[in-house]
Amino acid sequence: MNLALWIATGLLAAVALGGGISKAFIPKENLAAHEGGRWTQDSGDGFVKALGVLELLAAVGLIMPALVDVAPVMVPVTAVCWVVLMVGAMITHGRLGQCKLVMLNSVYLVLAAFIAWGRFVLEPFTG
């Protein structure tokens, strides 16, 4: 189970890193030109950049606490925060009629919930 949790965590961290880089460093106008970035048209530049920074922090928070053994409880806490973020993403994409993105976000939500449950209950780093 520990290996499955690490694999899930690595996948979700890669997703968070990719999303964070795109939102934090790619201009909002370029994001809006793509189907998945249509939500940025009605969002402020600062809001989009802030989401990017949060996603970058999530990538770090999913991996680093366990690797350096400093506050490893932050791994499942970060996963819970990702669940909340994905609920917001699903609502946003749902309002825009982007069903494929809602389904993709639901996959990320389930992955994050698995990590949170696994690290809080099944295979915690401490205890």
CSV table of N, CA and C in Angstrom, one decimal:
chain,number,residue,atom,x,y,z
A,1,MET,N,0.8,-1.2,0.0
A,1,MET,CA,0.0,0.0,0.0
A,1,MET,C,0.9,1.3,0.0
A,2,ASN,N,2.0,1.2,0.7
A,2,ASN,CA,2.9,2.3,0.8
A,2,ASN,C,3.4,2.7,-0.6
A,3,LEU,N,3.7,1.7,-1.4
A,3,LEU,CA,4.2,2.0,-2.8
A,3,LEU,C,3.1,2.6,-3.6
A,4,ALA,N,1.8,2.1,-3.5
A,4,ALA,CA,0.7,2.7,-4.3
A,4,ALA,C,0.5,4.1,-3.9
A,5,LEU,N,0.6,4.4,-2.6
A,5,LEU,CA,0.4,5.8,-2.1
A,5,LEU,C,1.6,6.7,-2.6
A,6,TRP,N,2.8,6.2,-2.7
A,6,TRP,CA,3.9,7.0,-3.2
A,6,TRP,C,3.7,7.3,-4.7
A,7,ILE,N,3.2,6.3,-5.5
A,7,ILE,CA,3.0,6.4,-6.9
A,7,ILE,C,1.9,7.4,-7.1
A,8,ALA,N,0.8,7.3,-6.4
A,8,ALA,CA,-0.3,8.3,-6.5
A,8,ALA,C,0.1,9.7,-6.1
A,9,THR,N,0.9,9.8,-5.1
A,9,THR,CA,1.5,11.1,-4.7
A,9,THR,C,2.4,11.7,-5.7
A,10,GLY,N,3.2,10.9,-6.3
A,10,GLY,CA,4.1,11.4,-7.4
A,10,GLY,C,3.3,11.8,-8.6
A,11,LEU,N,2.3,11.1,-9.0
A,11,LEU,CA,1.4,11.5,-10.1
A,11,LEU,C,0.7,12.8,-9.8
A,12,LEU,N,0.1,12.9,-8.6
A,12,LEU,CA,-0.6,14.1,-8.3
A,12,LEU,C,0.4,15.3,-8.2
A,13,ALA,N,1.6,15.1,-7.7
A,13,ALA,CA,2.5,16.2,-7.6
A,13,ALA,C,3.0,16.6,-9.0
A,14,ALA,N,3.1,15.7,-9.9
A,14,ALA,CA,3.4,16.1,-11.3
A,14,ALA,C,2.3,16.9,-11.9
A,15,VAL,N,1.1,16.5,-11.7
A,15,VAL,CA,-0.1,17.3,-12.2
A,15,VAL,C,-0.1,18.7,-11.6
A,16,ALA,N,0.2,18.8,-10.3
A,16,ALA,CA,0.2,20.1,-9.6
A,16,ALA,C,1.3,20.9,-10.1
A,17,LEU,N,2.5,20.3,-10.4
A,17,LEU,CA,3.6,21.1,-10.9
A,17,LEU,C,3.3,21.6,-12.3
A,18,GLY,N,2.8,20.8,-13.1
A,18,GLY,CA,2.5,21.2,-14.5
A,18,GLY,C,1.4,22.3,-14.5
A,19,GLY,N,0.4,22.1,-13.7
A,19,GLY,CA,-0.7,23.2,-13.7
A,19,GLY,C,-0.1,24.5,-13.0
A,20,GLY,N,0.7,24.3,-12.0
A,20,GLY,CA,1.2,25.5,-11.4
A,20,GLY,C,2.2,26.3,-12.3
A,21,ILE,N,3.0,25.6,-13.0
A,21,ILE,CA,3.9,26.3,-13.9
A,21,ILE,C,3.1,27.0,-15.0
A,22,SER,N,2.1,26.3,-15.5
A,22,SER,CA,1.3,27.0,-16.6
A,22,SER,C,0.6,28.2,-16.1
A,23,LYS,N,0.0,28.1,-14.9
A,23,LYS,CA,-0.8,29.3,-14.4
A,23,LYS,C,0.1,30.4,-13.9
A,24,ALA,N,1.2,30.0,-13.3
A,24,ALA,CA,2.1,31.1,-12.7
A,24,ALA,C,3.0,31.8,-13.7
A,25,PHE,N,3.3,31.1,-14.8
A,25,PHE,CA,4.3,31.7,-15.7
A,25,PHE,C,3.9,31.9,-17.1
A,26,ILE,N,2.7,31.4,-17.5
A,26,ILE,CA,2.2,31.6,-18.9
A,26,ILE,C,1.2,32.7,-18.8
A,27,PRO,N,1.3,33.7,-19.7
A,27,PRO,CA,0.3,34.8,-19.6
A,27,PRO,C,-1.1,34.3,-19.7
A,28,LYS,N,-2.0,35.0,-19.0
A,28,LYS,CA,-3.4,34.6,-18.9
A,28,LYS,C,-4.0,34.6,-20.3
A,29,GLU,N,-3.7,35.5,-21.2
A,29,GLU,CA,-4.2,35.5,-22.6
A,29,GLU,C,-3.9,34.3,-23.3
A,30,ASN,N,-2.7,33.7,-23.1
A,30,ASN,CA,-2.3,32.5,-23.8
A,30,ASN,C,-3.1,31.3,-23.2
A,31,LEU,N,-3.3,31.3,-21.9
A,31,LEU,CA,-4.1,30.2,-21.3
A,31,LEU,C,-5.6,30.2,-21.8
A,32,ALA,N,-6.1,31.4,-22.0
A,32,ALA,CA,-7.5,31.6,-22.4
A,32,ALA,C,-7.7,31.1,-23.8
A,33,ALA,N,-6.7,31.1,-24.6
A,33,ALA,CA,-6.8,30.7,-26.0
A,33,ALA,C,-7.0,29.1,-26.1
A,34,HIS,N,-6.8,28.4,-25.1
A,34,HIS,CA,-7.0,26.9,-25.1
A,34,HIS,C,-8.3,26.6,-24.4
A,35,GLU,N,-8.9,25.5,-24.9
A,35,GLU,CA,-10.2,25.1,-24.4
A,35,GLU,C,-10.2,25.0,-22.8
A,36,GLY,N,-9.2,24.4,-22.3
A,36,GLY,CA,-9.2,24.2,-20.8
A,36,GLY,C,-8.9,25.5,-20.0
A,37,GLY,N,-8.4,26.5,-20.7
A,37,GLY,CA,-8.1,27.7,-20.0
A,37,GLY,C,-9.2,28.8,-20.2
A,38,ARG,N,-10.3,28.4,-20.8
A,38,ARG,CA,-11.3,29.4,-21.0
A,38,ARG,C,-11.8,30.1,-19.8
A,39,TRP,N,-11.7,29.4,-18.6
A,39,TRP,CA,-12.2,30.0,-17.4
A,39,TRP,C,-11.3,31.3,-17.0
A,40,THR,N,-10.1,31.4,-17.6
A,40,THR,CA,-9.3,32.5,-17.2
A,40,THR,C,-9.8,33.9,-17.8
A,41,GLN,N,-10.7,33.8,-18.8
A,41,GLN,CA,-11.1,35.0,-19.5
A,41,GLN,C,-11.9,35.9,-18.5
A,42,ASP,N,-12.6,35.4,-17.5
A,42,ASP,CA,-13.3,36.2,-16.6
A,42,ASP,C,-12.6,36.3,-15.2
A,43,SER,N,-11.4,35.9,-15.2
A,43,SER,CA,-10.6,35.9,-13.9
A,43,SER,C,-9.5,36.9,-14.0
A,44,GLY,N,-9.2,37.5,-12.9
A,44,GLY,CA,-8.1,38.5,-12.8
A,44,GLY,C,-6.8,37.8,-13.0
A,45,ASP,N,-5.8,38.5,-13.5
A,45,ASP,CA,-4.5,38.0,-13.7
A,45,ASP,C,-3.9,37.5,-12.3
A,46,GLY,N,-4.1,38.3,-11.3
A,46,GLY,CA,-3.6,38.0,-10.0
A,46,GLY,C,-4.2,36.7,-9.4
A,47,PHE,N,-5.4,36.5,-9.7
A,47,PHE,CA,-6.1,35.3,-9.3
A,47,PHE,C,-5.5,34.0,-10.0
A,48,VAL,N,-5.3,34.1,-11.2
A,48,VAL,CA,-4.7,33.0,-12.0
A,48,VAL,C,-3.3,32.7,-11.5
A,49,LYS,N,-2.5,33.8,-11.3
A,49,LYS,CA,-1.2,33.6,-10.8
A,49,LYS,C,-1.2,33.0,-9.4
A,50,ALA,N,-2.1,33.4,-8.6
A,50,ALA,CA,-2.2,32.9,-7.2
A,50,ALA,C,-2.5,31.4,-7.2
A,51,LEU,N,-3.4,31.0,-8.1
A,51,LEU,CA,-3.8,29.6,-8.2
A,51,LEU,C,-2.5,28.8,-8.7
A,52,GLY,N,-1.8,29.4,-9.6
A,52,GLY,CA,-0.5,28.7,-10.0
A,52,GLY,C,0.5,28.5,-8.9
A,53,VAL,N,0.6,29.5,-8.1
A,53,VAL,CA,1.5,29.4,-6.9
A,53,VAL,C,1.0,28.4,-5.9
A,54,LEU,N,-0.3,28.4,-5.7
A,54,LEU,CA,-0.9,27.3,-4.8
A,54,LEU,C,-0.6,25.9,-5.3
A,55,GLU,N,-0.7,25.8,-6.6
A,55,GLU,CA,-0.5,24.5,-7.2
A,55,GLU,C,1.0,24.1,-7.1
A,56,LEU,N,1.9,25.0,-7.3
A,56,LEU,CA,3.3,24.8,-7.1
A,56,LEU,C,3.6,24.4,-5.6
A,57,LEU,N,3.0,25.1,-4.7
A,57,LEU,CA,3.1,24.7,-3.3
A,57,LEU,C,2.6,23.4,-3.0
A,58,ALA,N,1.5,23.0,-3.6
A,58,ALA,CA,0.9,21.7,-3.5
A,58,ALA,C,1.9,20.6,-3.9
A,59,ALA,N,2.5,20.8,-5.1
A,59,ALA,CA,3.5,19.9,-5.6
A,59,ALA,C,4.6,19.6,-4.5
A,60,VAL,N,5.1,20.7,-4.0
A,60,VAL,CA,6.1,20.6,-2.9
A,60,VAL,C,5.6,19.9,-1.7
A,61,GLY,N,4.4,20.3,-1.3
A,61,GLY,CA,3.8,19.8,0.0
A,61,GLY,C,3.4,18.4,-0.1
A,62,LEU,N,3.2,17.8,-1.3
A,62,LEU,CA,2.9,16.4,-1.4
A,62,LEU,C,4.1,15.5,-1.3
A,63,ILE,N,5.3,16.1,-1.6
A,63,ILE,CA,6.5,15.2,-1.6
A,63,ILE,C,7.5,15.6,-0.5
A,64,MET,N,7.9,16.8,-0.4
A,64,MET,CA,9.0,17.2,0.4
A,64,MET,C,8.8,16.9,1.9
A,65,PRO,N,7.7,17.1,2.6
A,65,PRO,CA,7.6,16.8,4.0
A,65,PRO,C,8.0,15.3,4.3
A,66,ALA,N,7.6,14.4,3.4
A,66,ALA,CA,7.9,13.0,3.7
A,66,ALA,C,9.3,12.7,3.3
A,67,LEU,N,9.8,13.3,2.3
A,67,LEU,CA,11.2,13.0,1.9
A,67,LEU,C,12.2,13.5,2.9
A,68,VAL,N,12.0,14.7,3.5
A,68,VAL,CA,13.0,15.2,4.5
A,68,VAL,C,12.5,14.9,5.9
A,69,ASP,N,11.4,14.2,6.1
A,69,ASP,CA,10.9,13.8,7.4
A,69,ASP,C,10.7,15.0,8.3
A,70,VAL,N,10.2,16.1,7.8
A,70,VAL,CA,9.9,17.3,8.6
A,70,VAL,C,8.4,17.5,8.4
A,71,ALA,N,7.6,17.4,9.4
A,71,ALA,CA,6.2,17.6,9.4
A,71,ALA,C,5.5,16.7,8.3
A,72,PRO,N,5.8,15.4,8.3
A,72,PRO,CA,5.2,14.6,7.2
A,72,PRO,C,3.7,14.6,7.2
A,73,VAL,N,3.0,15.0,8.3
A,73,VAL,CA,1.6,15.1,8.3
A,73,VAL,C,1.1,16.1,7.2
A,74,MET,N,2.0,17.0,6.8
A,74,MET,CA,1.6,17.9,5.7
A,74,MET,C,1.2,17.3,4.4
A,75,VAL,N,1.7,16.0,4.2
A,75,VAL,CA,1.3,15.3,2.9
A,75,VAL,C,-0.2,15.1,2.8
A,76,PRO,N,-0.8,14.4,3.8
A,76,PRO,CA,-2.3,14.3,3.7
A,76,PRO,C,-3.0,15.6,3.8
A,77,VAL,N,-2.5,16.5,4.6
A,77,VAL,CA,-3.1,17.8,4.7
A,77,VAL,C,-3.2,18.5,3.3
A,78,THR,N,-2.0,18.4,2.6
A,78,THR,CA,-2.0,19.0,1.3
A,78,THR,C,-2.9,18.3,0.3
A,79,ALA,N,-3.1,17.0,0.5
A,79,ALA,CA,-4.0,16.2,-0.3
A,79,ALA,C,-5.4,16.7,-0.1
A,80,VAL,N,-5.8,16.9,1.2
A,80,VAL,CA,-7.1,17.4,1.5
A,80,VAL,C,-7.3,18.8,0.8
A,81,CYS,N,-6.3,19.6,0.9
A,81,CYS,CA,-6.4,21.0,0.2
A,81,CYS,C,-6.6,20.8,-1.3
A,82,TRP,N,-6.0,19.8,-1.8
A,82,TRP,CA,-6.1,19.6,-3.3
A,82,TRP,C,-7.6,19.1,-3.6
A,83,VAL,N,-8.2,18.4,-2.7
A,83,VAL,CA,-9.6,18.0,-2.9
A,83,VAL,C,-10.5,19.2,-3.0
A,84,VAL,N,-10.2,20.1,-2.0
A,84,VAL,CA,-11.0,21.4,-2.0
A,84,VAL,C,-10.8,22.1,-3.3
A,85,LEU,N,-9.6,22.2,-3.8
A,85,LEU,CA,-9.2,22.9,-5.0
A,85,LEU,C,-9.9,22.3,-6.2
A,86,MET,N,-10.0,21.0,-6.2
A,86,MET,CA,-10.6,20.3,-7.3
A,86,MET,C,-12.1,20.4,-7.3
A,87,VAL,N,-12.7,20.6,-6.2
A,87,VAL,CA,-14.2,20.8,-6.1
A,87,VAL,C,-14.4,22.2,-6.8
A,88,GLY,N,-13.6,23.2,-6.5
A,88,GLY,CA,-13.8,24.5,-7.1
A,88,GLY,C,-13.5,24.4,-8.6
A,89,ALA,N,-12.6,23.6,-9.0
A,89,ALA,CA,-12.3,23.5,-10.5
A,89,ALA,C,-13.4,22.8,-11.2
A,90,MET,N,-14.0,21.8,-10.5
A,90,MET,CA,-15.1,21.1,-11.1
A,90,MET,C,-16.4,22.0,-11.3
A,91,ILE,N,-16.6,22.8,-10.3
A,91,ILE,CA,-17.7,23.8,-10.4
A,91,ILE,C,-17.5,24.7,-11.5
A,92,THR,N,-16.3,25.3,-11.6
A,92,THR,CA,-15.9,26.3,-12.6
A,92,THR,C,-16.1,25.7,-14.0
A,93,HIS,N,-15.5,24.5,-14.2
A,93,HIS,CA,-15.6,23.9,-15.5
A,93,HIS,C,-17.0,23.4,-15.9
A,94,GLY,N,-17.7,23.0,-14.8
A,94,GLY,CA,-19.1,22.6,-15.0
A,94,GLY,C,-20.0,23.7,-15.5
A,95,ARG,N,-19.8,24.9,-14.9
A,95,ARG,CA,-20.5,26.1,-15.4
A,95,ARG,C,-20.2,26.5,-16.8
A,96,LEU,N,-19.0,26.1,-17.3
A,96,LEU,CA,-18.7,26.4,-18.7
A,96,LEU,C,-19.0,25.3,-19.6
A,97,GLY,N,-19.6,24.2,-19.1
A,97,GLY,CA,-20.0,23.1,-19.9
A,97,GLY,C,-18.9,22.3,-20.4
A,98,GLN,N,-17.8,22.3,-19.7
A,98,GLN,CA,-16.6,21.5,-20.0
A,98,GLN,C,-16.6,20.2,-19.3
A,99,CYS,N,-17.4,19.3,-19.7
A,99,CYS,CA,-17.6,18.0,-19.1
A,99,CYS,C,-16.4,17.1,-19.0
A,100,LYS,N,-15.6,17.2,-20.0
A,100,LYS,CA,-14.3,16.4,-20.0
A,100,LYS,C,-13.4,16.9,-18.9
A,101,LEU,N,-13.3,18.2,-18.7
A,101,LEU,CA,-12.5,18.7,-17.7
A,101,LEU,C,-13.0,18.4,-16.3
A,102,VAL,N,-14.3,18.4,-16.2
A,102,VAL,CA,-15.0,18.0,-14.9
A,102,VAL,C,-14.6,16.6,-14.5
A,103,MET,N,-14.6,15.7,-15.5
A,103,MET,CA,-14.2,14.3,-15.3
A,103,MET,C,-12.8,14.2,-14.9
A,104,LEU,N,-11.9,15.0,-15.6
A,104,LEU,CA,-10.5,14.9,-15.3
A,104,LEU,C,-10.2,15.4,-13.9
A,105,ASN,N,-10.9,16.5,-13.5
A,105,ASN,CA,-10.8,17.0,-12.1
A,105,ASN,C,-11.3,16.0,-11.1
A,106,SER,N,-12.3,15.3,-11.4
A,106,SER,CA,-12.8,14.3,-10.5
A,106,SER,C,-11.8,13.2,-10.3
A,107,VAL,N,-11.1,12.8,-11.3
A,107,VAL,CA,-10.0,11.8,-11.2
A,107,VAL,C,-8.9,12.3,-10.3
A,108,TYR,N,-8.5,13.6,-10.4
A,108,TYR,CA,-7.6,14.2,-9.5
A,108,TYR,C,-8.1,14.3,-8.1
A,109,LEU,N,-9.4,14.5,-7.9
A,109,LEU,CA,-10.0,14.6,-6.6
A,109,LEU,C,-9.9,13.2,-6.0
A,110,VAL,N,-10.3,12.2,-6.7
A,110,VAL,CA,-10.2,10.8,-6.1
A,110,VAL,C,-8.8,10.4,-5.8
A,111,LEU,N,-7.9,10.8,-6.6
A,111,LEU,CA,-6.5,10.5,-6.3
A,111,LEU,C,-6.0,11.2,-5.0
A,112,ALA,N,-6.4,12.5,-4.9
A,112,ALA,CA,-6.0,13.2,-3.7
A,112,ALA,C,-6.7,12.6,-2.4
A,113,ALA,N,-8.0,12.2,-2.6
A,113,ALA,CA,-8.7,11.6,-1.5
A,113,ALA,C,-8.1,10.3,-1.1
A,114,PHE,N,-7.6,9.5,-2.0
A,114,PHE,CA,-6.9,8.3,-1.7
A,114,PHE,C,-5.6,8.6,-1.0
A,115,ILE,N,-4.9,9.6,-1.4
A,115,ILE,CA,-3.6,9.9,-0.7
A,115,ILE,C,-4.0,10.4,0.8
A,116,ALA,N,-4.9,11.2,0.9
A,116,ALA,CA,-5.3,11.7,2.3
A,116,ALA,C,-5.7,10.6,3.2
A,117,TRP,N,-6.6,9.7,2.7
A,117,TRP,CA,-7.1,8.6,3.4
A,117,TRP,C,-5.9,7.6,3.7
A,118,GLY,N,-5.1,7.4,2.7
A,118,GLY,CA,-4.0,6.5,2.9
A,118,GLY,C,-3.0,6.9,3.9
A,119,ARG,N,-2.7,8.2,3.9
A,119,ARG,CA,-1.7,8.8,4.8
A,119,ARG,C,-2.2,9.1,6.2
A,120,PHE,N,-3.5,9.4,6.3
A,120,PHE,CA,-4.1,9.6,7.6
A,120,PHE,C,-4.4,8.3,8.3
A,121,VAL,N,-4.9,7.3,7.5
A,121,VAL,CA,-5.4,6.1,8.1
A,121,VAL,C,-4.6,4.9,7.9
A,122,LEU,N,-4.3,4.5,6.6
A,122,LEU,CA,-3.7,3.2,6.3
A,122,LEU,C,-2.2,3.2,6.6
A,123,GLU,N,-1.5,4.1,6.0
A,123,GLU,CA,0.0,4.1,6.1
A,123,GLU,C,0.5,5.5,6.5
A,124,PRO,N,0.2,5.9,7.7
A,124,PRO,CA,0.7,7.3,8.1
A,124,PRO,C,2.2,7.2,8.3
A,125,PHE,N,2.8,8.4,8.1
A,125,PHE,CA,4.3,8.5,8.2
A,125,PHE,C,4.7,8.4,9.6
A,126,THR,N,3.9,8.8,10.5
A,126,THR,CA,4.2,8.9,12.0
A,126,THR,C,3.3,8.0,12.7
A,127,GLY,N,3.7,7.6,13.9
A,127,GLY,CA,2.8,6.8,14.8
A,127,GLY,C,3.1,5.4,14.6
